[in-house]
Coordinates of C-alpha atoms and ligand atoms in Angstrom, one line a residue:
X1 CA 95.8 -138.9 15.1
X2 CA 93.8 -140.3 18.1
X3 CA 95.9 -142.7 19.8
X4 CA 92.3 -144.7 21.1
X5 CA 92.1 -145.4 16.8
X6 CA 95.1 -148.0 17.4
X7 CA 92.6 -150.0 19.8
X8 CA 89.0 -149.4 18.0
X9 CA 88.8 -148.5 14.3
X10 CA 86.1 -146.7 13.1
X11 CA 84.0 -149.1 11.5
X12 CA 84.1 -151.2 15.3
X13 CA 83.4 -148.2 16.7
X14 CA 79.9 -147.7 14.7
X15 CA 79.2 -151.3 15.3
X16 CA 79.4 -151.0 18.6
X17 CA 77.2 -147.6 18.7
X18 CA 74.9 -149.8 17.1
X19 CA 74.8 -152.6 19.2
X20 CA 74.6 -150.9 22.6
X21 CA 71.5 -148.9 21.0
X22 CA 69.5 -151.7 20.7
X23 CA 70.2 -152.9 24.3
X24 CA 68.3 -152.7 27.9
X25 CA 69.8 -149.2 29.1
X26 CA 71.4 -151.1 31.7
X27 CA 73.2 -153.2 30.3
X28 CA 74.3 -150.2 27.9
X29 CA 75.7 -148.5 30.1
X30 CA 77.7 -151.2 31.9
X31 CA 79.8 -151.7 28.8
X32 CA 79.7 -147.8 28.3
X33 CA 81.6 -147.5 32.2
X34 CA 84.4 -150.1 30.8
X35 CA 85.3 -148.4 27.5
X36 CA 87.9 -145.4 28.0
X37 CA 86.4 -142.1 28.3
X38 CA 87.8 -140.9 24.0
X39 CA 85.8 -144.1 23.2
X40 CA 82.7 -144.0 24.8
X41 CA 82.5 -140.7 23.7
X42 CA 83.0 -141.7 20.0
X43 CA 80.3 -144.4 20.6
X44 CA 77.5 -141.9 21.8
X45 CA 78.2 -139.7 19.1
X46 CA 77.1 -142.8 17.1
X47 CA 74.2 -143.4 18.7
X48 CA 70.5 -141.2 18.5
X49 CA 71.4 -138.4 21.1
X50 CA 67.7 -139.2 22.7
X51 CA 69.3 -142.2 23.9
X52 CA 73.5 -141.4 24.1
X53 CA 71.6 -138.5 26.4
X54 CA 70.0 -141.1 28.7
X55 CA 72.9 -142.8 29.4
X56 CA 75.1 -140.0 29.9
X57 CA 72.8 -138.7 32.6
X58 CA 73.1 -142.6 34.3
X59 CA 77.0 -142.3 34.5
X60 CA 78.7 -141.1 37.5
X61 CA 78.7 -137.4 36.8
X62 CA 82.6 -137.4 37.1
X63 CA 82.9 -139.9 34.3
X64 CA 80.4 -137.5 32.2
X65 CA 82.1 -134.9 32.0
X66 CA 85.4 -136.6 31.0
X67 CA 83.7 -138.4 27.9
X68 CA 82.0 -135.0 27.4
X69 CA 85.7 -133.1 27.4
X70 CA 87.0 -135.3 25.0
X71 CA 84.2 -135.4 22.3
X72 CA 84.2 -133.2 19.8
X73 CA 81.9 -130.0 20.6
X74 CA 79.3 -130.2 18.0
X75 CA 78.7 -134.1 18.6
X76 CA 78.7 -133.3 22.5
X77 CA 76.4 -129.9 22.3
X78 CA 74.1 -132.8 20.5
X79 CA 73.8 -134.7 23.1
X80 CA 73.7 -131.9 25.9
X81 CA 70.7 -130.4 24.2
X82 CA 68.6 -133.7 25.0
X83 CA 69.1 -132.8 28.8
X84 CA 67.3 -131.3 31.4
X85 CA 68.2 -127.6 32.0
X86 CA 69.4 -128.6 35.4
X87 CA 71.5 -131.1 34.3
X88 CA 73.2 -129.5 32.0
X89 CA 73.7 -126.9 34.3
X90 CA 75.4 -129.1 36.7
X91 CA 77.8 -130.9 33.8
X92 CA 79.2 -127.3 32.6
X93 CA 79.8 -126.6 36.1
X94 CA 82.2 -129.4 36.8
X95 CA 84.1 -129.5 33.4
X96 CA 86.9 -127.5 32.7
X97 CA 86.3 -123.7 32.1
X98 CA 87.7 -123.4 28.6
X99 CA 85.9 -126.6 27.3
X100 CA 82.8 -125.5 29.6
X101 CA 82.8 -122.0 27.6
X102 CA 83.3 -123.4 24.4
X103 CA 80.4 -125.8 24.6
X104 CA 78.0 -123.2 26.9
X105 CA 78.5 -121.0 23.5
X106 CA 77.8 -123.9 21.2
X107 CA 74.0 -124.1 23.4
X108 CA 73.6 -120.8 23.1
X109 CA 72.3 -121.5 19.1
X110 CA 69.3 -123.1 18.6
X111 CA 69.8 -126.6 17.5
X112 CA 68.2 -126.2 14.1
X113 CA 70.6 -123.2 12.9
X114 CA 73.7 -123.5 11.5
X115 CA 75.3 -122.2 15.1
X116 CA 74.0 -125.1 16.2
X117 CA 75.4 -127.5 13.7
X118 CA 78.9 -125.8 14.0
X119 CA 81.8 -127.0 15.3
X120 CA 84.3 -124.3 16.3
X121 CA 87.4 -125.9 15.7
X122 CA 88.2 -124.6 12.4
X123 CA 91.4 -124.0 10.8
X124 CA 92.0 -120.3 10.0
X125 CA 95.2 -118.8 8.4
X126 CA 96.4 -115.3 7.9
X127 CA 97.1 -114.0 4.3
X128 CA 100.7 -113.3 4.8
X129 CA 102.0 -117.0 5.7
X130 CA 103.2 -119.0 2.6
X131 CA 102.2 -121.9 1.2
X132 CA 104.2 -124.0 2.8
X133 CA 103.9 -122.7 6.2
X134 CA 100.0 -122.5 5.7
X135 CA 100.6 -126.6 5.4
X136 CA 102.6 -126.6 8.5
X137 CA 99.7 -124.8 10.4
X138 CA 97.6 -127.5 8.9
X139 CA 99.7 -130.2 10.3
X140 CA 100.3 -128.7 13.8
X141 CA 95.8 -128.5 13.5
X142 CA 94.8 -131.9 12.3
X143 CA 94.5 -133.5 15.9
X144 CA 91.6 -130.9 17.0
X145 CA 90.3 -129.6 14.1
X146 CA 86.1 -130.7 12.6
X147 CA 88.3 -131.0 9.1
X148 CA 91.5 -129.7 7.4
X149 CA 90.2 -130.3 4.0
X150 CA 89.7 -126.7 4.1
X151 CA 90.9 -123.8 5.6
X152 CA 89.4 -120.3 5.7
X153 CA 91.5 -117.3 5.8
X154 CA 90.9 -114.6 7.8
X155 CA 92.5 -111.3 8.8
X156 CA 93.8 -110.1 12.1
X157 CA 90.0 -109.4 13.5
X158 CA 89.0 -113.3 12.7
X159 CA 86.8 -111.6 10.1
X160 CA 86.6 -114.2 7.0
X161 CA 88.3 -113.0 3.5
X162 CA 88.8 -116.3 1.6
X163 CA 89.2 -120.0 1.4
X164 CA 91.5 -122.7 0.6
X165 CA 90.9 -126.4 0.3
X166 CA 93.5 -129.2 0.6
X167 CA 93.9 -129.7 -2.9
X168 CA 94.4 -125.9 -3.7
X169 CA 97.6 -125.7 -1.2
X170 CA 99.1 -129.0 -2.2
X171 CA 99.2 -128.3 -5.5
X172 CA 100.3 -124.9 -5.6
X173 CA 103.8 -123.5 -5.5
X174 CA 105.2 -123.5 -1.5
X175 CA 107.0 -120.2 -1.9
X176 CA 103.1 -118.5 -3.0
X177 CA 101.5 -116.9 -0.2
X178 CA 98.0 -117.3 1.3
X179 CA 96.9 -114.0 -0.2
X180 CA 98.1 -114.8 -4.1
X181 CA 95.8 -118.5 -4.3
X182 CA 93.1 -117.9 -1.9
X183 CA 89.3 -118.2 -3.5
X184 CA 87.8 -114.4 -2.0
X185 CA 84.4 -115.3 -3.3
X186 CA 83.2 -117.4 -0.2
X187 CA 80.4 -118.8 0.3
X188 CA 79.4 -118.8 4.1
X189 CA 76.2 -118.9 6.6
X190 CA 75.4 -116.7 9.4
X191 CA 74.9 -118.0 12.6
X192 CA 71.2 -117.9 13.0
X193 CA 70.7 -119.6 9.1
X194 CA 67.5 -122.2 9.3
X195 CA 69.8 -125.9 9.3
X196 CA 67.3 -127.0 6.2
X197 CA 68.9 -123.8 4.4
X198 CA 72.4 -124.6 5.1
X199 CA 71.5 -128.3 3.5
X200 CA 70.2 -126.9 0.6
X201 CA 73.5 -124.9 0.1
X202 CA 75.9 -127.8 0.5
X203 CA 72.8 -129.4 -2.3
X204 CA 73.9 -126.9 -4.6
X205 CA 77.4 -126.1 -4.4
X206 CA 78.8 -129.6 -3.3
X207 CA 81.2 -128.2 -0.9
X208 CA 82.5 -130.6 2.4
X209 CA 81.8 -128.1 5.1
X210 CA 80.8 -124.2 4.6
X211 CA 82.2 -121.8 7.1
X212 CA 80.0 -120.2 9.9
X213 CA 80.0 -116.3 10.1
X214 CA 78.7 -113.4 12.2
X215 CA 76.7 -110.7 11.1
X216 CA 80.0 -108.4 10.8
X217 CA 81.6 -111.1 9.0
X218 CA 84.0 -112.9 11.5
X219 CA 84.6 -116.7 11.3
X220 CA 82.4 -118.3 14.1
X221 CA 83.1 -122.0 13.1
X222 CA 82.5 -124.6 10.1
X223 CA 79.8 -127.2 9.6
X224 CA 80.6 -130.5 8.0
X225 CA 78.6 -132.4 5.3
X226 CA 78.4 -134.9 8.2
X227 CA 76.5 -132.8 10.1
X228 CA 74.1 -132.1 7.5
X229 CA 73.3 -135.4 6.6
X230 CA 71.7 -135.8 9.7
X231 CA 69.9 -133.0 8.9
X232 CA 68.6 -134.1 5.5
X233 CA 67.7 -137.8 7.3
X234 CA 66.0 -135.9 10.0
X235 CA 63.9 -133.5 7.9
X236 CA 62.5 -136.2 5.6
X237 CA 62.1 -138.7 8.5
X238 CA 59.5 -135.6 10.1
X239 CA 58.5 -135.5 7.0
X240 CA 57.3 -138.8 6.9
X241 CA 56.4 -139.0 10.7
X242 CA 54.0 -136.0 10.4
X243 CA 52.1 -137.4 7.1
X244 CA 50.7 -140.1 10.1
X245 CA 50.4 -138.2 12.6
X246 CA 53.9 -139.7 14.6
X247 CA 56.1 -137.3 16.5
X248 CA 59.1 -136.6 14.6
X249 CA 61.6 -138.3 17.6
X250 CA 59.9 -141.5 17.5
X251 CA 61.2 -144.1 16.5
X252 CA 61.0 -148.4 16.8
X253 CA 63.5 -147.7 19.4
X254 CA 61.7 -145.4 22.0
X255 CA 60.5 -146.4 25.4
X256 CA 57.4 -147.8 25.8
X257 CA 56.0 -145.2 28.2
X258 CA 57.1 -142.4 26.0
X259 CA 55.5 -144.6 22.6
X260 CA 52.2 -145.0 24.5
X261 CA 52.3 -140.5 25.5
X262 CA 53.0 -139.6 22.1
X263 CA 51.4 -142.2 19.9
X264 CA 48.3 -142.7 21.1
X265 CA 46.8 -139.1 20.6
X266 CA 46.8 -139.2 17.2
X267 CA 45.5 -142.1 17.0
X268 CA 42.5 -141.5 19.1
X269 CA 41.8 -138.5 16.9
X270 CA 42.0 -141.0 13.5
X271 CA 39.6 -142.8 15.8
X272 CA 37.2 -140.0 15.4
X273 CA 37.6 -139.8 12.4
X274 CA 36.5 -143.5 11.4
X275 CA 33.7 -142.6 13.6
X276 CA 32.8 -140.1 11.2
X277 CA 33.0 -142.7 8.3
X278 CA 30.4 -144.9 10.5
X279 CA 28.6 -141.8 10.7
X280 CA 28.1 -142.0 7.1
X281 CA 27.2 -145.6 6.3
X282 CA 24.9 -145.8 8.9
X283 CA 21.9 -144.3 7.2
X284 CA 22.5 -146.5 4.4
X285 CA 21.7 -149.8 6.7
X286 CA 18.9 -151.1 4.3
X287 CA 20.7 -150.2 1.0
X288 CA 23.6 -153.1 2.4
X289 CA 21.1 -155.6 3.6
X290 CA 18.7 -155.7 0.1
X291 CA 21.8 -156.1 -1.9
X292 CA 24.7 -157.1 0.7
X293 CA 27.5 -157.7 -1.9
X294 CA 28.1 -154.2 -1.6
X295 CA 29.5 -153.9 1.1
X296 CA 32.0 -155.9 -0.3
X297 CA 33.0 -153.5 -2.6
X298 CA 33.3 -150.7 -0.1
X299 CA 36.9 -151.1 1.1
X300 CA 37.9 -151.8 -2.5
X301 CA 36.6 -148.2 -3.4
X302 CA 37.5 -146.5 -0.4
X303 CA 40.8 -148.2 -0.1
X304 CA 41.9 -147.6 -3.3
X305 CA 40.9 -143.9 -3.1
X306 CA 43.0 -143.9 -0.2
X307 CA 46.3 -145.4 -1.6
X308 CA 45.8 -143.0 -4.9
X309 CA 45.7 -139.7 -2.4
X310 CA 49.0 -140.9 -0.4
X311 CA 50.6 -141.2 -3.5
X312 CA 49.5 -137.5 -4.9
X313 CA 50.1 -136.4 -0.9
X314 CA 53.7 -138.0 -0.6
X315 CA 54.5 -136.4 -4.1
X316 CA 53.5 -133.2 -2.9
X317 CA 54.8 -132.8 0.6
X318 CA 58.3 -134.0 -0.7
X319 CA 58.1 -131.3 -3.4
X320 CA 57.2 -128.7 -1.4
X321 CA 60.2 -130.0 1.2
X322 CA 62.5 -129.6 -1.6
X323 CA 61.5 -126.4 -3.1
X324 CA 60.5 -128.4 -6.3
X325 CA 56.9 -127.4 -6.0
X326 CA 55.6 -124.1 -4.9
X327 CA 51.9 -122.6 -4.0
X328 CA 51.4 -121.0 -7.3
X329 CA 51.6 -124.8 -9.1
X330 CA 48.4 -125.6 -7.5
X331 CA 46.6 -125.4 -10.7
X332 CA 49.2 -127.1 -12.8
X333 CA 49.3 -130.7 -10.2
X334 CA 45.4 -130.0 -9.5
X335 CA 44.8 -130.6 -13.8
X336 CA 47.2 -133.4 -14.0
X337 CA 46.2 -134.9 -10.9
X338 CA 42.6 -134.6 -12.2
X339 CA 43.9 -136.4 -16.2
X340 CA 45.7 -139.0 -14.3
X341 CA 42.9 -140.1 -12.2
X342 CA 41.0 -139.9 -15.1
X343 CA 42.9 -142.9 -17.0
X344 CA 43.8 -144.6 -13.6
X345 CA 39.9 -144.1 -12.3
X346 CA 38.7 -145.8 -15.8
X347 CA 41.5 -148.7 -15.4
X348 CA 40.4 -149.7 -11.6
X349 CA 36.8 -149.3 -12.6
X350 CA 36.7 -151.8 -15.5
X351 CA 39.1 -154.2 -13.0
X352 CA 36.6 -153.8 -10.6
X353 CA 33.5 -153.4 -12.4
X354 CA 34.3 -157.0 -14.5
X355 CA 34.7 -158.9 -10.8
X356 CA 31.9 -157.2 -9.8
X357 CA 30.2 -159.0 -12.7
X358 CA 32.1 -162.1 -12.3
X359 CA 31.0 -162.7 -8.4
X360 CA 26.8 -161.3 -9.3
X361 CA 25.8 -161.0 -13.1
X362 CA 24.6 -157.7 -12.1
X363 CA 25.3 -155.3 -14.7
X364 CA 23.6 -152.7 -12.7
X365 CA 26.2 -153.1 -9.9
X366 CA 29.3 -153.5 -12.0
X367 CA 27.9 -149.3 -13.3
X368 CA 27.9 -148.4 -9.7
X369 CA 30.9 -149.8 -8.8
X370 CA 32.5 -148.6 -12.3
X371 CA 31.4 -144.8 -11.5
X372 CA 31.9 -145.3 -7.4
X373 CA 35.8 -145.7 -8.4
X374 CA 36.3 -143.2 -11.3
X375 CA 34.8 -141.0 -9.0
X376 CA 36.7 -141.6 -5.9
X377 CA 40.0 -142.1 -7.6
X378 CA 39.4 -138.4 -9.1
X379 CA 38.7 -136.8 -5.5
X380 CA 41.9 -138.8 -4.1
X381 CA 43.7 -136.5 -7.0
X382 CA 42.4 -133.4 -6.0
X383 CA 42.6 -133.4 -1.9
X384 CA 45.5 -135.4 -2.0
X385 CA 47.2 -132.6 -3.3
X386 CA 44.8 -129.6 -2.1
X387 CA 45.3 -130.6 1.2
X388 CA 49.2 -130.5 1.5
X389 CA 49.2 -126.9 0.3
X390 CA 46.1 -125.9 2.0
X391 CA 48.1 -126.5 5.2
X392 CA 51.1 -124.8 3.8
X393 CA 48.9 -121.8 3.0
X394 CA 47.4 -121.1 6.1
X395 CA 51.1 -121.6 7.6
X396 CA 51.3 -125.0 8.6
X397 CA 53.4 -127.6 7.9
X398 CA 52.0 -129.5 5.0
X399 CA 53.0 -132.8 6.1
X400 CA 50.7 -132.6 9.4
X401 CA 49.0 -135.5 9.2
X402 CA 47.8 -135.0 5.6
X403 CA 47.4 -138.8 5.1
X404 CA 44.9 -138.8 8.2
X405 CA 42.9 -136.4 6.4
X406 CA 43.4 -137.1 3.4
X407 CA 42.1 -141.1 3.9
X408 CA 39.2 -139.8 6.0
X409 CA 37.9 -138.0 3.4
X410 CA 38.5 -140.3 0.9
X411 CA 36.8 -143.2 3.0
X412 CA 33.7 -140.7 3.3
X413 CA 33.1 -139.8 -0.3
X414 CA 33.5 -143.5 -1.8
X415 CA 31.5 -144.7 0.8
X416 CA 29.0 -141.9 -0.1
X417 CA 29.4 -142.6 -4.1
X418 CA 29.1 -146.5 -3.7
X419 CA 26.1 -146.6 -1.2
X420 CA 24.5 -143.5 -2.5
X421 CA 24.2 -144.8 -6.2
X422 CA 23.4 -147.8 -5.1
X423 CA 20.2 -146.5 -3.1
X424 CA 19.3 -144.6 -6.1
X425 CA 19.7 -147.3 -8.6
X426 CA 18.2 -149.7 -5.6
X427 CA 15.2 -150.5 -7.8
X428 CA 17.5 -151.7 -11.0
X429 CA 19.7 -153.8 -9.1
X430 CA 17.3 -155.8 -7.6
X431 CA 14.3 -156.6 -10.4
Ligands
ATP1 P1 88.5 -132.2 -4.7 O1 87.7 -132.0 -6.0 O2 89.5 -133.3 -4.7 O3 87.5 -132.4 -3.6 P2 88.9 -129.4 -4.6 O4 90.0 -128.5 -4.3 O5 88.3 -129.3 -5.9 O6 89.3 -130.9 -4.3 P3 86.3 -129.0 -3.6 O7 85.7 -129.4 -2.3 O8 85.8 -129.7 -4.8 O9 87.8 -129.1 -3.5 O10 86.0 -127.4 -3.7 C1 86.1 -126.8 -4.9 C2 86.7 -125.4 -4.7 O11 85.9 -124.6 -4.0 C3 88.1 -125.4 -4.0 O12 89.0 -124.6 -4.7 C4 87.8 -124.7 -2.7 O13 88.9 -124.0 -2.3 C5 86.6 -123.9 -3.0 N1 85.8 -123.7 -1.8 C6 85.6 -124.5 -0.7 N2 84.7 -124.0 0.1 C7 84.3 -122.9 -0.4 C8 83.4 -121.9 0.0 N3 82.7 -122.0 1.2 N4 83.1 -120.8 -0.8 C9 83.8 -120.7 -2.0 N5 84.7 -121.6 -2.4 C10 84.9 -122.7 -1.7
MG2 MG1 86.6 -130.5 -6.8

């Protein structure tokens, strides 16, 4: 075991990866200098690697690469990634060449692939050894190795031919050998398989970690469900990011200067886009001053349009990130979409309709306002979940900024509904 664990126990540790990420940088990395080099590295690998990355580049370079030798390679290669080529460059240079290889490999794979989720300390055994001296190995392992709940056997090439887990050698005979218990039907993922890929598999098969592979089948390394629940949390958090048009690394956390670069795009284009939605009141100026109550009805409408789409939108997206929804259901959410905005649509129309009586007597109104909603609420339905797997079909990502689009267009046509039916019925409402 780590000796710095008889000092700083886990759970400290993540508290105080916590803390320091919520701090100035420097007074971050002040505490960062006093902690020994095996503790700040277990802190860092704690902390978002935008920022662990950030102070690592402040630190004396010497002191970097110490805390960078003593992490474990996957959590370091993590944090590595985040830095400038240069930088990098410079860090490798000065560690200590088997550590420097080991992590130069690790970089190598792009960070969204299982190589780059691996760790390569993985415990492999040959078929001959026994039980019991297969447990030895284990023992003589523990201190370096990603996990010893399993170990994957391999012949004399490193090329992968079965897998034990912890359970499986305690509980079976010592005298057995490797070959007579060992599972041969092993699941494993190539180097180059897409991260969201090797999370689905650990979905389905409940494994702890899944062992890393080659094309020609030799044992590269092992990724941990640890590991993949950051990739899970990261995939739904872009998920979420891109519906509004964020940058998947923001976050409440991020600099000011870099909040301002990549925030306010996006929102300059939504800005556009409301111009587009004054675009389309305009004409209607004298409709809203001969019967100004209107207008007060226009963000209930539009609003609610909007909150009905995000709904469908969110459902759809998420399904689609899952692999619970596929292109060729269009027709199947388009029709339900379409029957549950049809109930909904007459339920918010009545609500609205009857204050719409309440605040003016004007049955004429409450229609327009009843068939404003019904109508909105239906075309919230159908784009909120066209436009998801439009984008998807033409090859984008379906979350990209679908709630953008989706609200601007459901702004627009319960605008259009309300102000349109209520220049057409002008004459009605106002006797
Ligand atoms: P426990 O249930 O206490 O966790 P276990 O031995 O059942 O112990 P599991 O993690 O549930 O361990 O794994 C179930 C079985 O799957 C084990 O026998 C293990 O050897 C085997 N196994 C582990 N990894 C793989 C893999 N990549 N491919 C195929 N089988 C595997
Ligand atoms: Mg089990």
């Amino acid at each position: 075991m780590r000796s710095f664990q008889e000092q700083y126990t886990e759970p400290e540790i993540v508290r105080l990866a916590e803390g320091l990420q919520k701090k100035p940088l420097e007074e971050a990395l002040q505490i960062l200098e006093g902690l020994p080099a095996e503790v700040a590295g277990e802190v860092l690998r704690h902390m978002t690697p935008e920022i662990s990355s950030e102070l690592l580049a402040r630190l004396e370079r010497r002191e970097a690469v110490e805390i960078l030798e003593e992490m474990a390679p996957d959590s370091a290669v993590d944090i590595m990634e985040e830095l400038p080529q240069a930088e990098r460059e410079e860090l490798l240079r000065e560690m200590e060449p088997p550590e420097a290889k080991i992590l130069e490999e690790l970089i190598s794979y792009p960070p969204d692939t299982a190589g780059g989720l691996m760790s390569p300390q993985v415990v492999a055994l040959v078929q001959d050894l026994t039980v019991e001296e297969a447990i030895a190995v284990l023992r003589r392992a523990a201190s370096e190795a990603e996990t010893i709940y399993y170990a994957y056997v391999v012949d004399r090439e490193r090329r992968l031919l079965g897998v034990l887990s912890m359970r499986d050698l305690i509980m079976s005979h010592p005298k057995k050998t490797i070959a007579e218990i060992m599972h041969r039907q092993v699941v494993a993922v190539t180097a180059d398989t897409d991260a969201e890929e090797v999370a689905s598999l650990f979905d389905r098969y409940n494994f702890l970690a899944l062992p890393v592979i080659d094309r020609a089948n030799h044992l590269l390394g092992i990724v941990t469900v640890d590991d993949v629940l950051d990739v899970i949390r990261q995939e739904t958090t872009e998920d979420m990011h891109r519906l509004v048009g964020l940058p998947k690394e923001e976050s409440v956390l991020s600099p000011l200067r870099a909040a301002l670069k990549r925030r306010i795009p996006w929102l300059l284009v939504n800005l556009i886009t409301a111009f587009l939605t004054a675009l389309v009141v305009a004409p209607f100026a004298e409709t809203i001053s001969a019967v100004a109550i209107l207008a007060a009805f226009m963000p209930v409408i539009a609003g609610h349009g909007g909150n009905t789409g995000t709904q469908v939108t969110t459902l759809v997206v998420r399904g689609l990130a899952v692999g619970e929804v596929a292109l060729g259901d269009l027709w199947r959410i388009v029709r339900k979409e379409l029957a549950f905005g049809l109930i909904h649509g007459v339920l918010a129309g009545v609500f609205t309709a009857a204050l719409a009586l309440l605040l003016t007597q004007n049955p004429w109104l409450a229609l327009i306002v009843f068939v404003a909603m019904v109508g909105n609420v239906l075309i919230a339905g159908i784009m909120g979940s066209l436009i998801p797997l439009a984008l998807k079909r033409l090859g984008q990502d379906p979350a990209l900024a679908s709630a953008i689009w989706l609200t601007t267009f459901t702004d627009i046509c319960g605008f259009l509904l309300l102000l349109g039916l209520g220049t057409l019925l002008l004459g009605r409402m106002i006797p």
